[in-house]
């Protein structure tokens, strides 16, 4: 079914719902959302009513989905795509998000999108064509190394969970650009990471709420066996650090808890700290940092060779992701007592 008043009505209703829930915030994203006929991007067999619910639609179970509208919109708000910007998307799937990016950039030919599955890439091309975005550049391949042809990009948006970034990909980002990716750390829910280039690396923060995307496949993904062992280790540290917080009478908000989890994950990677001391060490560091919220935790992506082993560091293949905690940043220690809710 082509676009129609009925579909437009359903879309407007979903837009209202997303606005009330606080996901849809800017006029630009709302305009784009109202313009793109999502029902033209769902697989055959789905009705327009189903296309305009705030739900995930599976394309290939476990490997590809049409993301939930609320999460798509949340990411678009964070990506701050402006007219005339060149955008690279990794993980085309249906092509729906690429169409939204085309609306925001104001020109489909400014959008480059890579899909690892050739059948999905072919379907996305057809979907984009049918919806009037045939000029979007679609390629089949592993996007973890980017797409040099269109570089530099003002925005890089990854729509699958990354565990690492390649130097090639960051290298294709304009010096004033912004990269947004769901970032998975073993043992933790995936978090949206927002990075800007800085020197030979990047700097940024985690934003928003935990997000669930399918994992990124291809070259820059973790070794799943090592991953599972690491995951168990981190979860054990987290469970014990939660006990620690509880025994000290501290009830953390979800937001602060996520910041604490990040600290715990980095401490669990420190070989210098014996495993049974890691929970206490994570808790100590978190308290010393002033019980930061997620947005207070800075992230520095440094080329591995340039990253000292001190501090809280998640070491990956090309980059080390160094956590930058508030009090540590200012020399650490002392200061006013942090805001906290005391249980009982
Ligand atoms: N943006 C999509 C949703 C993405 S789902 C939409 O609007 O519908 C994630 C997609 O990423 C899947 O289709 C999966 O096949 C793809 N993918 C996974 N790893 C990839 C890689 N290394 N390069 C390119 N695409 C990848």
PDB file of N, CA, C and O and ligand atoms in Angstrom, residues 59-60 63-67 72 89-98 114-117 120 141-144 159-160 213-219 221, ligand 1:
ATOM      1  N   UNK A  59      13.332  -9.129  11.538  1.00  0.00           N
ATOM      2  CA  UNK A  59      13.557  -9.359  10.105  1.00  0.00           C
ATOM      3  C   UNK A  59      14.256 -10.706   9.929  1.00  0.00           C
ATOM      4  O   UNK A  59      13.827 -11.546   9.175  1.00  0.00           O
ATOM      5  N   UNK A  60      15.367 -10.881  10.662  1.00  0.00           N
ATOM      6  CA  UNK A  60      16.033 -12.183  10.749  1.00  0.00           C
ATOM      7  C   UNK A  60      16.258 -12.397  12.247  1.00  0.00           C
ATOM      8  O   UNK A  60      17.033 -11.648  12.853  1.00  0.00           O
ATOM      9  N   UNK A  63      19.392 -11.542  14.434  1.00  0.00           N
ATOM     10  CA  UNK A  63      20.421 -10.895  13.615  1.00  0.00           C
ATOM     11  C   UNK A  63      20.008  -9.544  13.048  1.00  0.00           C
ATOM     12  O   UNK A  63      20.848  -8.679  12.804  1.00  0.00           O
ATOM     13  N   UNK A  64      18.730  -9.394  12.788  1.00  0.00           N
ATOM     14  CA  UNK A  64      18.283  -8.127  12.194  1.00  0.00           C
ATOM     15  C   UNK A  64      16.854  -7.823  12.615  1.00  0.00           C
ATOM     16  O   UNK A  64      15.995  -8.702  12.615  1.00  0.00           O
ATOM     17  N   UNK A  65      16.630  -6.563  12.954  1.00  0.00           N
ATOM     18  CA  UNK A  65      15.285  -6.129  13.332  1.00  0.00           C
ATOM     19  C   UNK A  65      15.034  -4.753  12.751  1.00  0.00           C
ATOM     20  O   UNK A  65      15.964  -4.029  12.421  1.00  0.00           O
ATOM     21  N   UNK A  66      13.767  -4.447  12.647  1.00  0.00           N
ATOM     22  CA  UNK A  66      13.377  -3.057  12.411  1.00  0.00           C
ATOM     23  C   UNK A  66      13.202  -2.529  13.826  1.00  0.00           C
ATOM     24  O   UNK A  66      12.298  -2.947  14.543  1.00  0.00           O
ATOM     25  N   UNK A  67      14.104  -1.653  14.244  1.00  0.00           N
ATOM     26  CA  UNK A  67      14.130  -1.238  15.644  1.00  0.00           C
ATOM     27  C   UNK A  67      12.817  -0.582  16.058  1.00  0.00           C
ATOM     28  O   UNK A  67      12.074  -0.058  15.244  1.00  0.00           O
ATOM     29  N   UNK A  72      14.573   4.337  17.814  1.00  0.00           N
ATOM     30  CA  UNK A  72      15.024   4.993  16.579  1.00  0.00           C
ATOM     31  C   UNK A  72      15.019   6.513  16.786  1.00  0.00           C
ATOM     32  O   UNK A  72      15.989   7.213  16.479  1.00  0.00           O
ATOM     33  N   UNK A  89      25.527   5.313   7.932  1.00  0.00           N
ATOM     34  CA  UNK A  89      24.811   4.414   8.839  1.00  0.00           C
ATOM     35  C   UNK A  89      25.380   3.010   8.673  1.00  0.00           C
ATOM     36  O   UNK A  89      25.613   2.563   7.549  1.00  0.00           O
ATOM     37  N   UNK A  90      25.576   2.317   9.782  1.00  0.00           N
ATOM     38  CA  UNK A  90      26.027   0.927   9.705  1.00  0.00           C
ATOM     39  C   UNK A  90      24.914   0.044  10.236  1.00  0.00           C
ATOM     40  O   UNK A  90      24.498   0.199  11.385  1.00  0.00           O
ATOM     41  N   UNK A  91      24.405  -0.847   9.390  1.00  0.00           N
ATOM     42  CA  UNK A  91      23.260  -1.687   9.750  1.00  0.00           C
ATOM     43  C   UNK A  91      21.989  -1.159   9.091  1.00  0.00           C
ATOM     44  O   UNK A  91      21.114  -0.605   9.744  1.00  0.00           O
ATOM     45  N   UNK A  92      21.880  -1.324   7.772  1.00  0.00           N
ATOM     46  CA  UNK A  92      20.741  -0.770   7.020  1.00  0.00           C
ATOM     47  C   UNK A  92      19.437  -1.468   7.374  1.00  0.00           C
ATOM     48  O   UNK A  92      18.399  -0.816   7.501  1.00  0.00           O
ATOM     49  N   UNK A  93      19.484  -2.795   7.488  1.00  0.00           N
ATOM     50  CA  UNK A  93      18.296  -3.653   7.679  1.00  0.00           C
ATOM     51  C   UNK A  93      17.192  -3.248   6.704  1.00  0.00           C
ATOM     52  O   UNK A  93      17.363  -3.382   5.499  1.00  0.00           O
ATOM     53  N   UNK A  94      16.071  -2.705   7.205  1.00  0.00           N
ATOM     54  CA  UNK A  94      14.943  -2.369   6.325  1.00  0.00           C
ATOM     55  C   UNK A  94      15.187  -1.115   5.483  1.00  0.00           C
ATOM     56  O   UNK A  94      14.520  -0.898   4.477  1.00  0.00           O
ATOM     57  N   UNK A  95      16.102  -0.263   5.935  1.00  0.00           N
ATOM     58  CA  UNK A  95      16.311   1.022   5.265  1.00  0.00           C
ATOM     59  C   UNK A  95      15.499   2.147   5.899  1.00  0.00           C
ATOM     60  O   UNK A  95      15.635   3.315   5.511  1.00  0.00           O
ATOM     61  N   UNK A  96      14.652   1.809   6.877  1.00  0.00           N
ATOM     62  CA  UNK A  96      13.778   2.828   7.486  1.00  0.00           C
ATOM     63  C   UNK A  96      14.574   3.976   8.109  1.00  0.00           C
ATOM     64  O   UNK A  96      14.310   5.154   7.861  1.00  0.00           O
ATOM     65  N   UNK A  97      15.554   3.620   8.937  1.00  0.00           N
ATOM     66  CA  UNK A  97      16.346   4.667   9.587  1.00  0.00           C
ATOM     67  C   UNK A  97      17.136   5.486   8.564  1.00  0.00           C
ATOM     68  O   UNK A  97      17.297   6.697   8.721  1.00  0.00           O
ATOM     69  N   UNK A  98      17.579   4.838   7.482  1.00  0.00           N
ATOM     70  CA  UNK A  98      18.305   5.560   6.428  1.00  0.00           C
ATOM     71  C   UNK A  98      17.389   6.616   5.807  1.00  0.00           C
ATOM     72  O   UNK A  98      17.826   7.734   5.492  1.00  0.00           O
ATOM     73  N   UNK A 114      25.439   0.851   5.102  1.00  0.00           N
ATOM     74  CA  UNK A 114      26.048  -0.460   4.816  1.00  0.00           C
ATOM     75  C   UNK A 114      25.293  -1.558   5.546  1.00  0.00           C
ATOM     76  O   UNK A 114      24.982  -1.417   6.731  1.00  0.00           O
ATOM     77  N   UNK A 115      25.038  -2.642   4.840  1.00  0.00           N
ATOM     78  CA  UNK A 115      24.345  -3.791   5.426  1.00  0.00           C
ATOM     79  C   UNK A 115      25.154  -5.050   5.107  1.00  0.00           C
ATOM     80  O   UNK A 115      25.528  -5.282   3.960  1.00  0.00           O
ATOM     81  N   UNK A 116      25.405  -5.866   6.125  1.00  0.00           N
ATOM     82  CA  UNK A 116      26.256  -7.048   5.931  1.00  0.00           C
ATOM     83  C   UNK A 116      25.511  -8.176   5.229  1.00  0.00           C
ATOM     84  O   UNK A 116      26.134  -8.996   4.541  1.00  0.00           O
ATOM     85  N   UNK A 117      24.187  -8.222   5.367  1.00  0.00           N
ATOM     86  CA  UNK A 117      23.410  -9.300   4.758  1.00  0.00           C
ATOM     87  C   UNK A 117      22.920  -8.871   3.369  1.00  0.00           C
ATOM     88  O   UNK A 117      22.145  -7.925   3.256  1.00  0.00           O
ATOM     89  N   UNK A 120      19.080  -8.538   2.826  1.00  0.00           N
ATOM     90  CA  UNK A 120      18.503  -7.351   3.474  1.00  0.00           C
ATOM     91  C   UNK A 120      18.873  -6.087   2.707  1.00  0.00           C
ATOM     92  O   UNK A 120      18.039  -5.195   2.524  1.00  0.00           O
ATOM     93  N   UNK A 141      28.131  -5.184   2.806  1.00  0.00           N
ATOM     94  CA  UNK A 141      29.483  -5.409   3.302  1.00  0.00           C
ATOM     95  C   UNK A 141      29.559  -5.255   4.801  1.00  0.00           C
ATOM     96  O   UNK A 141      28.565  -4.968   5.464  1.00  0.00           O
ATOM     97  N   UNK A 142      30.763  -5.476   5.320  1.00  0.00           N
ATOM     98  CA  UNK A 142      31.026  -5.313   6.749  1.00  0.00           C
ATOM     99  C   UNK A 142      31.310  -3.833   6.999  1.00  0.00           C
ATOM    100  O   UNK A 142      32.314  -3.300   6.530  1.00  0.00           O
ATOM    101  N   UNK A 143      30.436  -3.202   7.724  1.00  0.00           N
ATOM    102  CA  UNK A 143      30.563  -1.766   7.954  1.00  0.00           C
ATOM    103  C   UNK A 143      31.505  -1.384   9.076  1.00  0.00           C
ATOM    104  O   UNK A 143      31.722  -0.199   9.322  1.00  0.00           O
ATOM    105  N   UNK A 144      32.075  -2.370   9.770  1.00  0.00           N
ATOM    106  CA  UNK A 144      32.904  -2.011  10.930  1.00  0.00           C
ATOM    107  C   UNK A 144      34.158  -1.227  10.523  1.00  0.00           C
ATOM    108  O   UNK A 144      34.768  -0.583  11.355  1.00  0.00           O
ATOM    109  N   UNK A 159      23.685   1.086  14.038  1.00  0.00           N
ATOM    110  CA  UNK A 159      22.397   0.623  14.567  1.00  0.00           C
ATOM    111  C   UNK A 159      22.441  -0.848  14.974  1.00  0.00           C
ATOM    112  O   UNK A 159      21.451  -1.557  14.914  1.00  0.00           O
ATOM    113  N   UNK A 160      23.620  -1.311  15.387  1.00  0.00           N
ATOM    114  CA  UNK A 160      23.773  -2.639  15.996  1.00  0.00           C
ATOM    115  C   UNK A 160      24.792  -2.459  17.119  1.00  0.00           C
ATOM    116  O   UNK A 160      25.551  -1.486  17.117  1.00  0.00           O
ATOM    117  N   UNK A 213      19.993  -3.742  21.013  1.00  0.00           N
ATOM    118  CA  UNK A 213      20.097  -3.890  19.561  1.00  0.00           C
ATOM    119  C   UNK A 213      20.649  -5.276  19.277  1.00  0.00           C
ATOM    120  O   UNK A 213      21.170  -5.928  20.170  1.00  0.00           O
ATOM    121  N   UNK A 214      20.567  -5.701  18.031  1.00  0.00           N
ATOM    122  CA  UNK A 214      21.227  -6.956  17.676  1.00  0.00           C
ATOM    123  C   UNK A 214      22.732  -6.685  17.666  1.00  0.00           C
ATOM    124  O   UNK A 214      23.159  -5.547  17.494  1.00  0.00           O
ATOM    125  N   UNK A 215      23.552  -7.723  17.883  1.00  0.00           N
ATOM    126  CA  UNK A 215      24.996  -7.481  17.893  1.00  0.00           C
ATOM    127  C   UNK A 215      25.529  -7.191  16.492  1.00  0.00           C
ATOM    128  O   UNK A 215      25.009  -7.707  15.507  1.00  0.00           O
ATOM    129  N   UNK A 216      26.525  -6.352  16.433  1.00  0.00           N
ATOM    130  CA  UNK A 216      27.222  -6.091  15.185  1.00  0.00           C
ATOM    131  C   UNK A 216      28.009  -7.347  14.825  1.00  0.00           C
ATOM    132  O   UNK A 216      28.660  -7.939  15.685  1.00  0.00           O
ATOM    133  N   UNK A 217      27.932  -7.760  13.565  1.00  0.00           N
ATOM    134  CA  UNK A 217      28.742  -8.893  13.123  1.00  0.00           C
ATOM    135  C   UNK A 217      29.977  -8.333  12.421  1.00  0.00           C
ATOM    136  O   UNK A 217      30.120  -7.139  12.289  1.00  0.00           O
ATOM    137  N   UNK A 218      30.833  -9.226  11.942  1.00  0.00           N
ATOM    138  CA  UNK A 218      31.964  -8.764  11.150  1.00  0.00           C
ATOM    139  C   UNK A 218      33.260  -8.739  11.917  1.00  0.00           C
ATOM    140  O   UNK A 218      33.406  -9.375  12.958  1.00  0.00           O
ATOM    141  N   UNK A 219      34.185  -7.940  11.395  1.00  0.00           N
ATOM    142  CA  UNK A 219      35.555  -8.036  11.863  1.00  0.00           C
ATOM    143  C   UNK A 219      35.799  -7.478  13.264  1.00  0.00           C
ATOM    144  O   UNK A 219      36.553  -8.045  14.035  1.00  0.00           O
ATOM    145  N   UNK A 221      34.306  -7.390  16.161  1.00  0.00           N
ATOM    146  CA  UNK A 221      33.391  -7.847  17.184  1.00  0.00           C
ATOM    147  C   UNK A 221      34.170  -8.766  18.106  1.00  0.00           C
ATOM    148  O   UNK A 221      35.192  -9.316  17.729  1.00  0.00           O
TER     149      UNK A 221
HETATM  150  N1  LIG B   1      18.688   0.589  10.982  1.00  0.00           N
HETATM  151  C1  LIG B   1      17.849  -0.587  10.802  1.00  0.00           C
HETATM  152  C2  LIG B   1      17.889  -1.536  11.990  1.00  0.00           C
HETATM  153  C3  LIG B   1      19.234  -2.172  12.170  1.00  0.00           C
HETATM  154  S1  LIG B   1      19.237  -3.864  12.715  1.00  0.00           S
HETATM  155  C4  LIG B   1      16.430  -0.181  10.406  1.00  0.00           C
HETATM  156  O1  LIG B   1      16.122   1.000  10.374  1.00  0.00           O
HETATM  157  O2  LIG B   1      15.639  -1.059  10.063  1.00  0.00           O
HETATM  158  C5  LIG B   1      20.951  -4.168  12.591  1.00  0.00           C
HETATM  159  C6  LIG B   1      21.430  -4.505  11.214  1.00  0.00           C
HETATM  160  O3  LIG B   1      22.838  -4.461  11.213  1.00  0.00           O
HETATM  161  C7  LIG B   1      21.067  -5.893  10.749  1.00  0.00           C
HETATM  162  O4  LIG B   1      20.379  -5.817   9.543  1.00  0.00           O
HETATM  163  C8  LIG B   1      22.400  -6.603  10.559  1.00  0.00           C
HETATM  164  O5  LIG B   1      22.414  -7.499   9.462  1.00  0.00           O
HETATM  165  C9  LIG B   1      23.320  -5.418  10.305  1.00  0.00           C
HETATM  166  N2  LIG B   1      24.736  -5.627  10.574  1.00  0.00           N
HETATM  167  C10 LIG B   1      25.289  -6.367  11.563  1.00  0.00           C
HETATM  168  N3  LIG B   1      26.633  -6.283  11.511  1.00  0.00           N
HETATM  169  C11 LIG B   1      26.945  -5.478  10.475  1.00  0.00           C
HETATM  170  C12 LIG B   1      28.173  -5.016   9.914  1.00  0.00           C
HETATM  171  N4  LIG B   1      29.351  -5.377  10.419  1.00  0.00           N
HETATM  172  N5  LIG B   1      28.107  -4.186   8.853  1.00  0.00           N
HETATM  173  C13 LIG B   1      26.916  -3.818   8.326  1.00  0.00           C
HETATM  174  N6  LIG B   1      25.733  -4.236   8.807  1.00  0.00           N
HETATM  175  C14 LIG B   1      25.744  -5.046   9.875  1.00  0.00           C
END
